[in-house]
Each structure stands twice: as structure tokens, then as C-alpha cells.
Amino acid sequence: MYAIIGTWKMSLQGLTEARDMLACGRNAADAVERAIMCVEDNPAYVSVGYGALPARDGRVLLDAGWMDGQTLRVGGVMAAENLRNPIRAARLLCGRETNCLLAGRGAEQFAVSAGLPLRDMRTQGSQARWREAMQALADEEPLTAYRGHDTVCVIGLDAQGRMVAGTSTSGLFLKEPGRVGDSPLVGSGFYCDARYGGAAATGLGEDIMRGCLSYEAVSLMRRGASAQEACEEALRGLSDTHRRLGEDAGSVSLIALSAQGGFGAATTLPLFPFAVGSAQGAYLCAARTTPQGLAIGPAAPEELDGVD
Ligand code: SD4
């Protein structure tokens, strides 16, 4: 049995390839890396990898995280510039006993020493988006925090029961240079323990960190919750905290995959698309917030027009 889940519509193409790899007996690590690289390499996805959303100073500064569910080792890069595939660096760093989370120039130097390709991650499109937004700031138009800053998160389970979780993002649009979100932070942006399952989050990192959301979801699976129950309960806990403090619910979504191959998703948004892959194929799903509660189900791409 094998299964894979990824955040947002943008993960579908890579997830489809990754599912085929799992179906051919490839391991979860290779499949998750492939799924994420596919998003990183595509400049049409403006919040991950090549051509992603710049920081205030115009630089594209990327975060990525990786966790091996067998060893519970973690790797990650933060505010990394010029890394063609941040997820490859995060995966390689995960094999280390020490120095497995690297920021800024250290991440770039590691990539060079590991023989990973570098690339100027700015594109004409990313620079145009940056100039336009800086102009809007100068004109004092309010910028909302949630402007397409989506993270690709993928969790995979292979036929041998190995599990891996990975994340990759440029984080908040117009972030302060050096700002790090939840995505490379174990427990917040992702967590994976092959005995129970994996979880990963997308949304405003500053909120996600307050509940160590991914660890919380895996911890609920350890105590017997299904992947779906774990997502809903972990996110409910964070929303309750917001409510108690008189804040609004924030913009947070969570996915999970159990060690038995069960899928889960929850969101505070009206609509959160995600993709799943299994022996049944790879397809899009959506979590919808309805007056009756959370509704989860398959979604046709045309239902998700205009959503990432
Ligand atoms: C961050 N969590 O840097 C990321 C951004 C994201 O949907 O996932 N947005 O805060």
C-alpha cells in the first residue's frame, strides 16, 4: 500500500508523477522530492521556487523543510537565495547528525559543496510583481498578509511503510529579509513519524507556530485519531486559541496522512484545495467551510478556478 498527499492545486502534477513512482515501488523520499521539485521548477507557481514571491528588498528568499519518518531526523534551509531546488538541500541536510538546518549564505554554501545547482531564482514576472507591490505600498494601499503565499507541502508513504514529509515556499510576499516562517520548522510546518503518520501546514506561519500544528496533528494520530480527525481537532485547537484571545481565525490549512494510508485535511479558509494519490490514481480534492461544518471531497479542476 502506498499513498501521497499535497497542498493546493499546484501540487497535482508533481503528485501524479510521484504517485506513479510509488506505484512502481520507488521509495517515499524520492517520490516526495519529485512532487515538490515539480512545483519549485515551474515559474507559473508564484509562491514556491523559481520565480517565487520576493522579499521587500526584491530578493527571492526560500524556506524548505524535510523529515524522515523512520529516523525522525530533520533537514531544512531558511531564507536561502539562489538554490535551484531548496527541497533537495533540505533532504540532503536531513542525513546529517549535526548542522542540519542552515540559513542564508550557509545554505547556499552547503548547496555548492553538495554539488546542487544554483540559479538566480528571480524571473521577470517575480520582479514585476515586486515592483507593483512596492508601488502599492508607496501609495499606501493596504497589503493583506494572505496574498498567494502558499506553501507546497507533501507527505508520502511507500509500500515498505516508509514515510517522509517535505515543504517548500517563498513565505510571505514582501516579508522582511531574513523572516522565517513555519515551513522549515519541524513541528510547526511539518512533522512525520512513520509509526503514526505525517502532517504539514500552510497559511500564516506566525499563527501556525503558535500551536506547533503539525506536531499536534501527529500526536493526535499517535493517540488513535484518524488523519481526518487529527487535522480537524488540531486546527480547532488553534482556532479556539484565536477566539479566546479575541483574534480572528487566521488563514491556516493542514493536511495529514496516517501510517495506514488515510488522508486528512482541514482549513479555516472558505475553500482549500489539495491533491491525493494512491492505488486509485491521483486527483484533486477540496476542503470547504460550510454552515454545516467542514466538507471534504473530490473536486473537478474547473470548480477550483481562481484558487491556487
Ligand atoms: C509562511 N506558511 O512562510 C508559510 C506561507 C504559506 O500559505 O504557507 N502560506 O508563513
JSON list of N, CA and C in Angstrom, two decimals, residues 27-30 32-33 66-70 154-158 162-166 191-192 194 198 257:
[
{"chain": "A", "resi": 27, "resn": "ASN", "atom": "N", "xyz": [10.84, 4.65, -3.46]},
{"chain": "A", "resi": 27, "resn": "ASN", "atom": "CA", "xyz": [10.65, 4.99, -2.05]},
{"chain": "A", "resi": 27, "resn": "ASN", "atom": "C", "xyz": [9.97, 6.35, -1.85]},
{"chain": "A", "resi": 28, "resn": "ALA", "atom": "N", "xyz": [9.45, 6.53, -0.64]},
{"chain": "A", "resi": 28, "resn": "ALA", "atom": "CA", "xyz": [8.69, 7.75, -0.32]},
{"chain": "A", "resi": 28, "resn": "ALA", "atom": "C", "xyz": [9.55, 9.00, -0.48]},
{"chain": "A", "resi": 29, "resn": "ALA", "atom": "N", "xyz": [10.85, 8.92, -0.14]},
{"chain": "A", "resi": 29, "resn": "ALA", "atom": "CA", "xyz": [11.71, 10.10, -0.21]},
{"chain": "A", "resi": 29, "resn": "ALA", "atom": "C", "xyz": [11.84, 10.58, -1.66]},
{"chain": "A", "resi": 30, "resn": "ASP", "atom": "N", "xyz": [12.10, 9.66, -2.57]},
{"chain": "A", "resi": 30, "resn": "ASP", "atom": "CA", "xyz": [12.24, 10.06, -3.99]},
{"chain": "A", "resi": 30, "resn": "ASP", "atom": "C", "xyz": [10.92, 10.64, -4.51]},
{"chain": "A", "resi": 32, "resn": "VAL", "atom": "N", "xyz": [8.42, 12.13, -2.79]},
{"chain": "A", "resi": 32, "resn": "VAL", "atom": "CA", "xyz": [8.11, 13.45, -2.20]},
{"chain": "A", "resi": 32, "resn": "VAL", "atom": "C", "xyz": [9.02, 14.51, -2.82]},
{"chain": "A", "resi": 33, "resn": "GLU", "atom": "N", "xyz": [10.30, 14.17, -2.99]},
{"chain": "A", "resi": 33, "resn": "GLU", "atom": "CA", "xyz": [11.23, 15.13, -3.60]},
{"chain": "A", "resi": 33, "resn": "GLU", "atom": "C", "xyz": [10.78, 15.49, -5.01]},
{"chain": "A", "resi": 66, "resn": "TRP", "atom": "N", "xyz": [12.26, 19.15, 5.65]},
{"chain": "A", "resi": 66, "resn": "TRP", "atom": "CA", "xyz": [12.18, 17.72, 5.30]},
{"chain": "A", "resi": 66, "resn": "TRP", "atom": "C", "xyz": [12.24, 16.91, 6.58]},
{"chain": "A", "resi": 67, "resn": "MET", "atom": "N", "xyz": [11.43, 15.87, 6.69]},
{"chain": "A", "resi": 67, "resn": "MET", "atom": "CA", "xyz": [11.54, 14.98, 7.84]},
{"chain": "A", "resi": 67, "resn": "MET", "atom": "C", "xyz": [11.39, 13.53, 7.40]},
{"chain": "A", "resi": 68, "resn": "ASP", "atom": "N", "xyz": [12.30, 12.71, 7.90]},
{"chain": "A", "resi": 68, "resn": "ASP", "atom": "CA", "xyz": [12.29, 11.28, 7.62]},
{"chain": "A", "resi": 68, "resn": "ASP", "atom": "C", "xyz": [11.53, 10.59, 8.75]},
{"chain": "A", "resi": 69, "resn": "GLY", "atom": "N", "xyz": [10.43, 9.95, 8.41]},
{"chain": "A", "resi": 69, "resn": "GLY", "atom": "CA", "xyz": [9.56, 9.36, 9.43]},
{"chain": "A", "resi": 69, "resn": "GLY", "atom": "C", "xyz": [10.12, 8.12, 10.09]},
{"chain": "A", "resi": 70, "resn": "GLN", "atom": "N", "xyz": [11.21, 7.53, 9.52]},
{"chain": "A", "resi": 70, "resn": "GLN", "atom": "CA", "xyz": [11.81, 6.36, 10.19]},
{"chain": "A", "resi": 70, "resn": "GLN", "atom": "C", "xyz": [12.77, 6.80, 11.28]},
{"chain": "A", "resi": 154, "resn": "VAL", "atom": "N", "xyz": [4.17, 18.15, 1.02]},
{"chain": "A", "resi": 154, "resn": "VAL", "atom": "CA", "xyz": [3.84, 16.81, 0.52]},
{"chain": "A", "resi": 154, "resn": "VAL", "atom": "C", "xyz": [4.24, 15.78, 1.58]},
{"chain": "A", "resi": 155, "resn": "ILE", "atom": "N", "xyz": [3.35, 14.82, 1.79]},
{"chain": "A", "resi": 155, "resn": "ILE", "atom": "CA", "xyz": [3.64, 13.71, 2.71]},
{"chain": "A", "resi": 155, "resn": "ILE", "atom": "C", "xyz": [3.44, 12.42, 1.92]},
{"chain": "A", "resi": 156, "resn": "GLY", "atom": "N", "xyz": [4.43, 11.53, 1.99]},
{"chain": "A", "resi": 156, "resn": "GLY", "atom": "CA", "xyz": [4.35, 10.28, 1.21]},
{"chain": "A", "resi": 156, "resn": "GLY", "atom": "C", "xyz": [4.55, 9.06, 2.09]},
{"chain": "A", "resi": 157, "resn": "LEU", "atom": "N", "xyz": [3.88, 8.00, 1.69]},
{"chain": "A", "resi": 157, "resn": "LEU", "atom": "CA", "xyz": [4.01, 6.68, 2.36]},
{"chain": "A", "resi": 157, "resn": "LEU", "atom": "C", "xyz": [4.28, 5.66, 1.26]},
{"chain": "A", "resi": 158, "resn": "ASP", "atom": "N", "xyz": [5.37, 4.90, 1.39]},
{"chain": "A", "resi": 158, "resn": "ASP", "atom": "CA", "xyz": [5.64, 3.91, 0.33]},
{"chain": "A", "resi": 158, "resn": "ASP", "atom": "C", "xyz": [5.22, 2.50, 0.76]},
{"chain": "A", "resi": 162, "resn": "ARG", "atom": "N", "xyz": [7.63, 3.26, 4.69]},
{"chain": "A", "resi": 162, "resn": "ARG", "atom": "CA", "xyz": [8.46, 4.44, 4.99]},
{"chain": "A", "resi": 162, "resn": "ARG", "atom": "C", "xyz": [7.64, 5.70, 4.73]},
{"chain": "A", "resi": 163, "resn": "MET", "atom": "N", "xyz": [7.86, 6.71, 5.55]},
{"chain": "A", "resi": 163, "resn": "MET", "atom": "CA", "xyz": [7.12, 7.97, 5.38]},
{"chain": "A", "resi": 163, "resn": "MET", "atom": "C", "xyz": [8.07, 9.15, 5.40]},
{"chain": "A", "resi": 164, "resn": "VAL", "atom": "N", "xyz": [7.72, 10.19, 4.63]},
{"chain": "A", "resi": 164, "resn": "VAL", "atom": "CA", "xyz": [8.52, 11.41, 4.55]},
{"chain": "A", "resi": 164, "resn": "VAL", "atom": "C", "xyz": [7.57, 12.59, 4.44]},
{"chain": "A", "resi": 165, "resn": "ALA", "atom": "N", "xyz": [7.94, 13.71, 5.04]},
{"chain": "A", "resi": 165, "resn": "ALA", "atom": "CA", "xyz": [7.21, 14.97, 4.82]},
{"chain": "A", "resi": 165, "resn": "ALA", "atom": "C", "xyz": [8.18, 16.03, 4.33]},
{"chain": "A", "resi": 166, "resn": "GLY", "atom": "N", "xyz": [7.74, 16.84, 3.36]},
{"chain": "A", "resi": 166, "resn": "GLY", "atom": "CA", "xyz": [8.59, 17.93, 2.86]},
{"chain": "A", "resi": 166, "resn": "GLY", "atom": "C", "xyz": [7.76, 19.18, 2.60]},
{"chain": "A", "resi": 191, "resn": "TYR", "atom": "N", "xyz": [5.62, 17.53, 10.30]},
{"chain": "A", "resi": 191, "resn": "TYR", "atom": "CA", "xyz": [6.10, 16.52, 11.25]},
{"chain": "A", "resi": 191, "resn": "TYR", "atom": "C", "xyz": [5.76, 15.16, 10.66]},
{"chain": "A", "resi": 192, "resn": "CYS", "atom": "N", "xyz": [6.61, 14.19, 10.92]},
{"chain": "A", "resi": 192, "resn": "CYS", "atom": "CA", "xyz": [6.35, 12.86, 10.35]},
{"chain": "A", "resi": 192, "resn": "CYS", "atom": "C", "xyz": [6.97, 11.78, 11.22]},
{"chain": "A", "resi": 194, "resn": "ALA", "atom": "N", "xyz": [6.76, 7.65, 11.10]},
{"chain": "A", "resi": 194, "resn": "ALA", "atom": "CA", "xyz": [6.20, 6.57, 10.27]},
{"chain": "A", "resi": 194, "resn": "ALA", "atom": "C", "xyz": [5.36, 5.59, 11.08]},
{"chain": "A", "resi": 198, "resn": "GLY", "atom": "N", "xyz": [2.02, 11.52, 9.18]},
{"chain": "A", "resi": 198, "resn": "GLY", "atom": "CA", "xyz": [2.68, 12.81, 8.97]},
{"chain": "A", "resi": 198, "resn": "GLY", "atom": "C", "xyz": [1.63, 13.90, 8.80]},
{"chain": "A", "resi": 257, "resn": "LEU", "atom": "N", "xyz": [-1.47, 12.47, 6.62]},
{"chain": "A", "resi": 257, "resn": "LEU", "atom": "CA", "xyz": [-1.53, 11.12, 6.04]},
{"chain": "A", "resi": 257, "resn": "LEU", "atom": "C", "xyz": [-1.17, 10.16, 7.18]}
]
